[in-house]
mmCIF file of C-alpha atoms and ligand atoms in Angstrom:
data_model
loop_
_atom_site.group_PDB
_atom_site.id
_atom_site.type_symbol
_atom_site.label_atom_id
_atom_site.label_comp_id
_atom_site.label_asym_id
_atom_site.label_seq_id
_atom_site.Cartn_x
_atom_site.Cartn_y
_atom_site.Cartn_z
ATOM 1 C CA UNK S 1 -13.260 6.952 51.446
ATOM 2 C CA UNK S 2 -16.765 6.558 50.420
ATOM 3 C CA UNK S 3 -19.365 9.644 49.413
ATOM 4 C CA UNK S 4 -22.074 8.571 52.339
ATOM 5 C CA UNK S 5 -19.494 7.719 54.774
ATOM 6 C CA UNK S 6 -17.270 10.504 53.972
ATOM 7 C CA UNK S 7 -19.842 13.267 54.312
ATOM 8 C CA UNK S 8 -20.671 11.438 57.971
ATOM 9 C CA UNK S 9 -17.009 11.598 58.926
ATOM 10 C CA UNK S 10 -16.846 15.217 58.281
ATOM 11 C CA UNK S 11 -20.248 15.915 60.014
ATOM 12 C CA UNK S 12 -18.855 14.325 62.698
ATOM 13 C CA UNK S 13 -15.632 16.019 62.731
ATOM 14 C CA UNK S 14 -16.990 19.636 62.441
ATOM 15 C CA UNK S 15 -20.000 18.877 65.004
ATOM 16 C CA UNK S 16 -22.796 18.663 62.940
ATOM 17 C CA UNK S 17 -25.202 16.617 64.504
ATOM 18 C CA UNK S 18 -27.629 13.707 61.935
ATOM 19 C CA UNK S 19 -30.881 13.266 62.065
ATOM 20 C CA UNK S 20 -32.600 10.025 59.927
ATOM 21 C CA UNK S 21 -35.480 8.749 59.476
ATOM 22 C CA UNK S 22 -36.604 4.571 59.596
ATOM 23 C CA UNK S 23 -39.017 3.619 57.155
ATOM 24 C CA UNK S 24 -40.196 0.431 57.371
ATOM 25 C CA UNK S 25 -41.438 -1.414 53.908
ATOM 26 C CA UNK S 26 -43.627 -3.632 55.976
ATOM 27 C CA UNK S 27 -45.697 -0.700 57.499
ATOM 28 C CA UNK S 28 -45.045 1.881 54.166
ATOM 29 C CA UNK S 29 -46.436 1.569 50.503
ATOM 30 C CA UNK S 30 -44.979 3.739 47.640
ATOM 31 C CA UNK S 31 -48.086 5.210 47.609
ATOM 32 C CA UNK S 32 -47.460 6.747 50.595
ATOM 33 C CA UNK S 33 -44.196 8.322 49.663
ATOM 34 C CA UNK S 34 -45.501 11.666 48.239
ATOM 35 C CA UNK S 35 -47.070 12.562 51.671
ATOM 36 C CA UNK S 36 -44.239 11.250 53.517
ATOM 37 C CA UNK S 37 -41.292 13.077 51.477
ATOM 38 C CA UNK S 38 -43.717 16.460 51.909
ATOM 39 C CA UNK S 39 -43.029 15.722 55.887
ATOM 40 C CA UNK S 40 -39.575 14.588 55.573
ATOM 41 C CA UNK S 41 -38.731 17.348 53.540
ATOM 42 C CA UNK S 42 -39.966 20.137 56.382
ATOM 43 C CA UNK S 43 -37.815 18.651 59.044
ATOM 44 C CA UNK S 44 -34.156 18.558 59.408
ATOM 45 C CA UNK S 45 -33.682 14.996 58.325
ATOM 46 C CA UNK S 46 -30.320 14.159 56.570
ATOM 47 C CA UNK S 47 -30.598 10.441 55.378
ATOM 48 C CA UNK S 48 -33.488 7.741 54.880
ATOM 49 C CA UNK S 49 -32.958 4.525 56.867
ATOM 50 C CA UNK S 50 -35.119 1.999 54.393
ATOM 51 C CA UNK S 51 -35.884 -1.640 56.351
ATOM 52 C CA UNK S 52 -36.807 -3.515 59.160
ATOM 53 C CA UNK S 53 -36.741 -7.304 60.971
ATOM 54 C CA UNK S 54 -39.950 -9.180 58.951
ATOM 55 C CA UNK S 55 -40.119 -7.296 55.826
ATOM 56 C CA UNK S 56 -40.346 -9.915 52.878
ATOM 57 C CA UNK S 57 -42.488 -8.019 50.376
ATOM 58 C CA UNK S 58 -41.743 -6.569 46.709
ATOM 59 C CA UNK S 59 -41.679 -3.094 46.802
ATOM 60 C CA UNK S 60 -38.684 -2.508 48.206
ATOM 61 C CA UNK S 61 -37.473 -0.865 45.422
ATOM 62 C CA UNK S 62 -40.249 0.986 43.608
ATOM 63 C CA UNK S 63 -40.152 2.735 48.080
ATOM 64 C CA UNK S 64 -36.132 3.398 47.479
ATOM 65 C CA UNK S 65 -37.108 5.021 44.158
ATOM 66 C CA UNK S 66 -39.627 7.260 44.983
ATOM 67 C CA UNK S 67 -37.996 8.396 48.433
ATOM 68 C CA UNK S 68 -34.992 9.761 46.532
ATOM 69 C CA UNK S 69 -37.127 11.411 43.801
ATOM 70 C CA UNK S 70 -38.940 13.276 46.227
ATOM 71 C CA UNK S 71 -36.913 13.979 49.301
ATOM 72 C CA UNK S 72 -33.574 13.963 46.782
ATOM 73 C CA UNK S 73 -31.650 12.949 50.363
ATOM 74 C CA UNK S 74 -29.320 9.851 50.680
ATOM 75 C CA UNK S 75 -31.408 6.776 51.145
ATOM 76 C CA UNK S 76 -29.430 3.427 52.966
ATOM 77 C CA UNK S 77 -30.942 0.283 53.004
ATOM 78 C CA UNK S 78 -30.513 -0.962 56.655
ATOM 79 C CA UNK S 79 -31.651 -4.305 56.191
ATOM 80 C CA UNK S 80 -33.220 -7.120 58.550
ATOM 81 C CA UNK S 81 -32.433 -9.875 56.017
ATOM 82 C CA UNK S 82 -29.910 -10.903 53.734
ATOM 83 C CA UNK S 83 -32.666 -10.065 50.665
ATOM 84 C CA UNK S 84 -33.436 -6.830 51.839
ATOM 85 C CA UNK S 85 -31.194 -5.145 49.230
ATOM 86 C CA UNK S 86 -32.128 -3.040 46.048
ATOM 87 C CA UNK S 87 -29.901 -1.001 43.830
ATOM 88 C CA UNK S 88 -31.642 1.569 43.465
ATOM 89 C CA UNK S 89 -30.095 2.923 46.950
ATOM 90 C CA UNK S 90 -27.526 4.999 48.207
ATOM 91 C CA UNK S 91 -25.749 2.427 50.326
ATOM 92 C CA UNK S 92 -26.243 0.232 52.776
ATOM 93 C CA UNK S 93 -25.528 -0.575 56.228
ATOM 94 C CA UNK S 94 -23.643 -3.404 56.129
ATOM 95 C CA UNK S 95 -24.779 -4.919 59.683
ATOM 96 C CA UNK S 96 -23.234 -7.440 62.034
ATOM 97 C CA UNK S 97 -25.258 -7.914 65.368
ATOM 98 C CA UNK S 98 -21.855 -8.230 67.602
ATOM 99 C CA UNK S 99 -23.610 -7.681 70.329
ATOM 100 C CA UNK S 100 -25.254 -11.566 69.702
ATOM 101 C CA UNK S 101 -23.840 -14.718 69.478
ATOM 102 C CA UNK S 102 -26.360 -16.031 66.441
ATOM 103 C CA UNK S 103 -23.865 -16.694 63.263
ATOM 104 C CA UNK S 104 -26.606 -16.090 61.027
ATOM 105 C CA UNK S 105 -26.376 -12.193 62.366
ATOM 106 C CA UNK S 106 -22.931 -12.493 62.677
ATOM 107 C CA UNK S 107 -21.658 -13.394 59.303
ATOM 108 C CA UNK S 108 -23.902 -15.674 57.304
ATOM 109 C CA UNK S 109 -26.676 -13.018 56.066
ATOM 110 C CA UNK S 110 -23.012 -10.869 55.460
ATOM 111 C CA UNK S 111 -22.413 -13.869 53.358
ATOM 112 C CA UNK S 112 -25.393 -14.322 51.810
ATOM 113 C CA UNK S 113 -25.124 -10.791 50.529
ATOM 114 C CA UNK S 114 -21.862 -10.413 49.204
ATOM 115 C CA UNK S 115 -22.146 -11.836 45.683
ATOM 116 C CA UNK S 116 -25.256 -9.896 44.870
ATOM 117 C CA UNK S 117 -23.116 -6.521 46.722
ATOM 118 C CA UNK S 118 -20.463 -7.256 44.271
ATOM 119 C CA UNK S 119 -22.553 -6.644 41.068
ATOM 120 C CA UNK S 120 -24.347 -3.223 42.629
ATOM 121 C CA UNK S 121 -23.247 0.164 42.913
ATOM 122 C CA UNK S 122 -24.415 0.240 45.997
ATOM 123 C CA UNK S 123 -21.790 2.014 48.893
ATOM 124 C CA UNK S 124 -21.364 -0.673 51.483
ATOM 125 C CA UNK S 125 -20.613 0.816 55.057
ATOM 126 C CA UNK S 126 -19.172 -1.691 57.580
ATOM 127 C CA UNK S 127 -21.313 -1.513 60.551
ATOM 128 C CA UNK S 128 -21.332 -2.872 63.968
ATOM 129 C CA UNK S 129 -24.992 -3.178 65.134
ATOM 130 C CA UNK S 130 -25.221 -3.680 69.161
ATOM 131 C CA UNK S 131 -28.722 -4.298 70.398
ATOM 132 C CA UNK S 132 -29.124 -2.914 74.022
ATOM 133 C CA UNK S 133 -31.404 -4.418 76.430
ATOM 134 C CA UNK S 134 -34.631 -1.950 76.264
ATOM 135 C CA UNK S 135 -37.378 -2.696 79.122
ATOM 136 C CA UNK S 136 -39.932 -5.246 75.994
ATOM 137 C CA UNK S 137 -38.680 -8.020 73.978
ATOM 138 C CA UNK S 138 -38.048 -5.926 70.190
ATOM 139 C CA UNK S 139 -38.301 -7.444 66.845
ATOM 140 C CA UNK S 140 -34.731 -7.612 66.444
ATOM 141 C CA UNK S 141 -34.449 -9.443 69.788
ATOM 142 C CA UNK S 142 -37.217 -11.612 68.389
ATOM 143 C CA UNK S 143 -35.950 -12.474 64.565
ATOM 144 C CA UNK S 144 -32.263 -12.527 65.348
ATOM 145 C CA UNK S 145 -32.320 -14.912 68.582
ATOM 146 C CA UNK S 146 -29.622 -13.198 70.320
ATOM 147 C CA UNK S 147 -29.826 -11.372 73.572
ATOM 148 C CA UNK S 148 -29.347 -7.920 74.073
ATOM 149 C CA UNK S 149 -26.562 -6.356 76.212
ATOM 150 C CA UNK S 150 -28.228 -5.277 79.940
ATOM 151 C CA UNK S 151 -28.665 -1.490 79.291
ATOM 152 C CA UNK S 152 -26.908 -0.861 82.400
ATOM 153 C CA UNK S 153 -24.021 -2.459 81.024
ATOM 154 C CA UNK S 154 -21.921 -0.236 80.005
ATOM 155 C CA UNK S 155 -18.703 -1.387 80.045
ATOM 156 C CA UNK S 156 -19.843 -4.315 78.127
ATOM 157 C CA UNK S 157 -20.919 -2.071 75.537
ATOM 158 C CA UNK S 158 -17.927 0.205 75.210
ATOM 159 C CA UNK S 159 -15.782 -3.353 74.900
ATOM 160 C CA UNK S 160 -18.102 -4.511 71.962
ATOM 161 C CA UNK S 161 -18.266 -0.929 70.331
ATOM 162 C CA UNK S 162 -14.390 -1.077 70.226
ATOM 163 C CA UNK S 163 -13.734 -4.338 68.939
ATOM 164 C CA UNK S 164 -16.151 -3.469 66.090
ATOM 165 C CA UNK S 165 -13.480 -0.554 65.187
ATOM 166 C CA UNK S 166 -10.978 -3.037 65.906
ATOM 167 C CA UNK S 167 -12.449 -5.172 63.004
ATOM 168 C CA UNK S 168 -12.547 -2.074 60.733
ATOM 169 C CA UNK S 169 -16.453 -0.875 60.807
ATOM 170 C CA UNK S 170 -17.153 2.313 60.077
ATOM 171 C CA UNK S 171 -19.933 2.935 62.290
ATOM 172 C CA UNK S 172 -21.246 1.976 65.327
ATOM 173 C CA UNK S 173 -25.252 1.379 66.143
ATOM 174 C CA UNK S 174 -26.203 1.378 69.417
ATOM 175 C CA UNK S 175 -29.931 0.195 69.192
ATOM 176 C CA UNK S 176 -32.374 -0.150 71.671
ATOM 177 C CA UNK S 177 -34.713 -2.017 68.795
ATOM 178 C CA UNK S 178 -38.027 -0.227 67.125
ATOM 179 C CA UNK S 179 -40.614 0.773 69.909
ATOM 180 C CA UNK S 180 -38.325 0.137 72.260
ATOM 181 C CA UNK S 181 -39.767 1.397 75.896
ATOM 182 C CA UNK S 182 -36.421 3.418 77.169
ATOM 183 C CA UNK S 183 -33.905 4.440 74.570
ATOM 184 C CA UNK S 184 -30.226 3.712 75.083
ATOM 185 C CA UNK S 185 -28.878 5.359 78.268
ATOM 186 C CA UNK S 186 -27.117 8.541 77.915
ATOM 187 C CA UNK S 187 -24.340 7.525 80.089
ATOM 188 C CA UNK S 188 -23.947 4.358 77.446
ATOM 189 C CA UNK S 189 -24.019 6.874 74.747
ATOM 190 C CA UNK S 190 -21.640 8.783 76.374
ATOM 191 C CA UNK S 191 -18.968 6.183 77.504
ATOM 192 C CA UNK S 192 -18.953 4.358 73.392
ATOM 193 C CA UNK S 193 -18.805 7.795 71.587
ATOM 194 C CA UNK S 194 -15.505 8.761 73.645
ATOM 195 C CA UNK S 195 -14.254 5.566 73.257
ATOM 196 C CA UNK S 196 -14.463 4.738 69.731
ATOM 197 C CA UNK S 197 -13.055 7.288 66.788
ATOM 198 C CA UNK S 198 -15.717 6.324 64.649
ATOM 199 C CA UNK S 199 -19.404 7.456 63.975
ATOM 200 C CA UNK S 200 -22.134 6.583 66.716
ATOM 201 C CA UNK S 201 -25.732 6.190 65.070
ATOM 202 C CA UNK S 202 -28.065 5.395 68.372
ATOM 203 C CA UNK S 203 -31.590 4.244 67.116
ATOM 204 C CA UNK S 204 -34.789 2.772 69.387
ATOM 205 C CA UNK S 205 -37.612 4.599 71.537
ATOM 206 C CA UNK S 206 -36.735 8.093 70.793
ATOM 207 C CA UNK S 207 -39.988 9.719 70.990
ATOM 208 C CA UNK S 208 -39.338 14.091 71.477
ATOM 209 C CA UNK S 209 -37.074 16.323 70.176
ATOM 210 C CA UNK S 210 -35.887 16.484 73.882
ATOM 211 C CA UNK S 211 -34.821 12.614 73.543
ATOM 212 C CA UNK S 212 -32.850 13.419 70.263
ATOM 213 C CA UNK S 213 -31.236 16.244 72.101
ATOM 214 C CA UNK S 214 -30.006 14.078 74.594
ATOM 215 C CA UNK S 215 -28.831 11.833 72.595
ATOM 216 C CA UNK S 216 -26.332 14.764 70.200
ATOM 217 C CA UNK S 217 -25.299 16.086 73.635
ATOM 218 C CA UNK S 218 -24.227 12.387 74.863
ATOM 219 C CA UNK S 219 -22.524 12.093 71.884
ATOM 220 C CA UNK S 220 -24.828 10.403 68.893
ATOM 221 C CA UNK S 221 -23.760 11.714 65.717
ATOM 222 C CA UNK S 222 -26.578 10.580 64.267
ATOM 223 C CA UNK S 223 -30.157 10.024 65.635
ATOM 224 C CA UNK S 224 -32.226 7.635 64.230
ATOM 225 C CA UNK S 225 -36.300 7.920 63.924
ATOM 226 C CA UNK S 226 -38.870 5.512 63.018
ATOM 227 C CA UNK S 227 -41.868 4.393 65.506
ATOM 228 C CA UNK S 228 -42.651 8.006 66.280
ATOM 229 C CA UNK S 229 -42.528 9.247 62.961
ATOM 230 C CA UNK S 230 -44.700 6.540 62.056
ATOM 231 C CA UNK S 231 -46.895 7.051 64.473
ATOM 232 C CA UNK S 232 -47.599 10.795 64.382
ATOM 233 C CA UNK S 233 -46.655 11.821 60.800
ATOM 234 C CA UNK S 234 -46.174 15.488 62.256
ATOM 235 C CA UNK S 235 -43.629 14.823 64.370
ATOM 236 C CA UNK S 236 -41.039 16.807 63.284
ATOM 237 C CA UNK S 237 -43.355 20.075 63.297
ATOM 238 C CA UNK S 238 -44.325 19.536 66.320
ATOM 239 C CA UNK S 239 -40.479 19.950 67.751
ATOM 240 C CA UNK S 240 -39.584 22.581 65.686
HETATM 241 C C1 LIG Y 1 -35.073 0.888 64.971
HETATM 242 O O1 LIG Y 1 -33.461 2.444 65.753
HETATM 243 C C2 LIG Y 1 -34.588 2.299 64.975
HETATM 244 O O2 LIG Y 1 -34.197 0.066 64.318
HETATM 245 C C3 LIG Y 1 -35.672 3.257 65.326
HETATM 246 O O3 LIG Y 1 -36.375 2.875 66.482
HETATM 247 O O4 LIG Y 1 -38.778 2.866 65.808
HETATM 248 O O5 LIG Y 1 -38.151 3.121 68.202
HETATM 249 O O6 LIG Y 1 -37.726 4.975 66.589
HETATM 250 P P1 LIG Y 1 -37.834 3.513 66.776
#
């Protein structure tokens, strides 16, 4: 088993509870990593999510580099496009939108990927990405064409989460899409993660420390954080 993947497994296992934070290359320079990492550092973050849906710049890497130099925590690319990949990362999560029907989100960015995967070091975690219906239309709804599963549901959900573990991903990522206006339901969060054996990241319009908490006690293992992190750099102070 992989270092990344491993280390989630065990959190997992023993109860410890993720926390990671979405930067977005489009909206973040690497001159803004210094300031950033001094946040990052303060708050209980444990990885760095690096990507998003429109991102087609060239800094992707000089961002990766400087993140882990200063906040020296495990940075995975989590990319909106088959390009979106530097080796200066950790890993990445290696994303398949099951909960769409577009091929290109599917399997053909996967493929698109793979030769250039096969000469990095980077560790590739399988990942079943299911985009849940969220109150606005979200870039990933946008870019990827596909439509989101109703958030209320859940059933459909559980049956997509599974058959991702069926296929052999490692994690699961329920995601309710950057700025999204409710975050996944707890109930969904609660029905996938005691379904499936595997990891549950849940992502999307989390905006308190109360909203993360409901999330770990619905069963996330790991929370992800981006728009309001982005928004109010001292966002983790202000819920500790
Ligand atoms: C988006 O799940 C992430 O892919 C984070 O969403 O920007 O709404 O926190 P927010």
């Amino acid at each position: 088993m992989s270092s990344i993947y491993k280390s989630i497994k065990e959190a997992k296992q023993k109860g410890q509870k993720l926390l990671a934070v979405l930067i977005d290359p489009e909206k973040t320079s690497a001159n803004d990593v210094l300031w950033l990492s001094e946040k990052i550092k303060k708050a209980p973050v444990t990885h760095i999510l690096v990507g998003g849906s429109t991102f087609s710049g060239h800094h992707l890497d000089d961002l990766v580099v400087q993140l882990k130099a200063y906040t020296q925590l495990p940075v995975l690319l989590f990319p909106g496009h088959f390009a979106q990949i530097t080796a200066s990362a950790d890993g990445i999560l290696f994303l398949s939108l099951t909960s769409g029907r577009n091929p290109d989100y599917l399997i053909e960015h996967q493929i698109k990927a793979a030769s250039t995967l096969q000469k990095l070091q980077l560790e590739v975690i399988p990942t079943s990405y299911i985009l849940i219906e969220s109150g606005t239309q979200t870039a990933v709804e946008r870019v990827s064409q596909t439509i989101p599963i109703d958030r209320k549901n859940t059933d459909l959900a559980v049956q997509t989460a599974l058959a991702g573990q069926y296929l052999g991903h490692g994690l699961i990522y329920l995601e309710a899409g950057s700025g999204a206006l409710h975050p996944v339901s707890t109930d969904m969060i609660q029905q996938v993660s005691q379904t499936v054996s595997i990891p549950v990241i849940v992502g999307g319009g989390i905006r308190s420390y109360q909203g993360i908490q409901n999330a770990y006690q619905a069963g996330a293992d790991l929370v992800v954080i981006g728009t309001a992190f982005e928004e109010n750099p001292h966002f983790f102070e202000a819920q500790s």
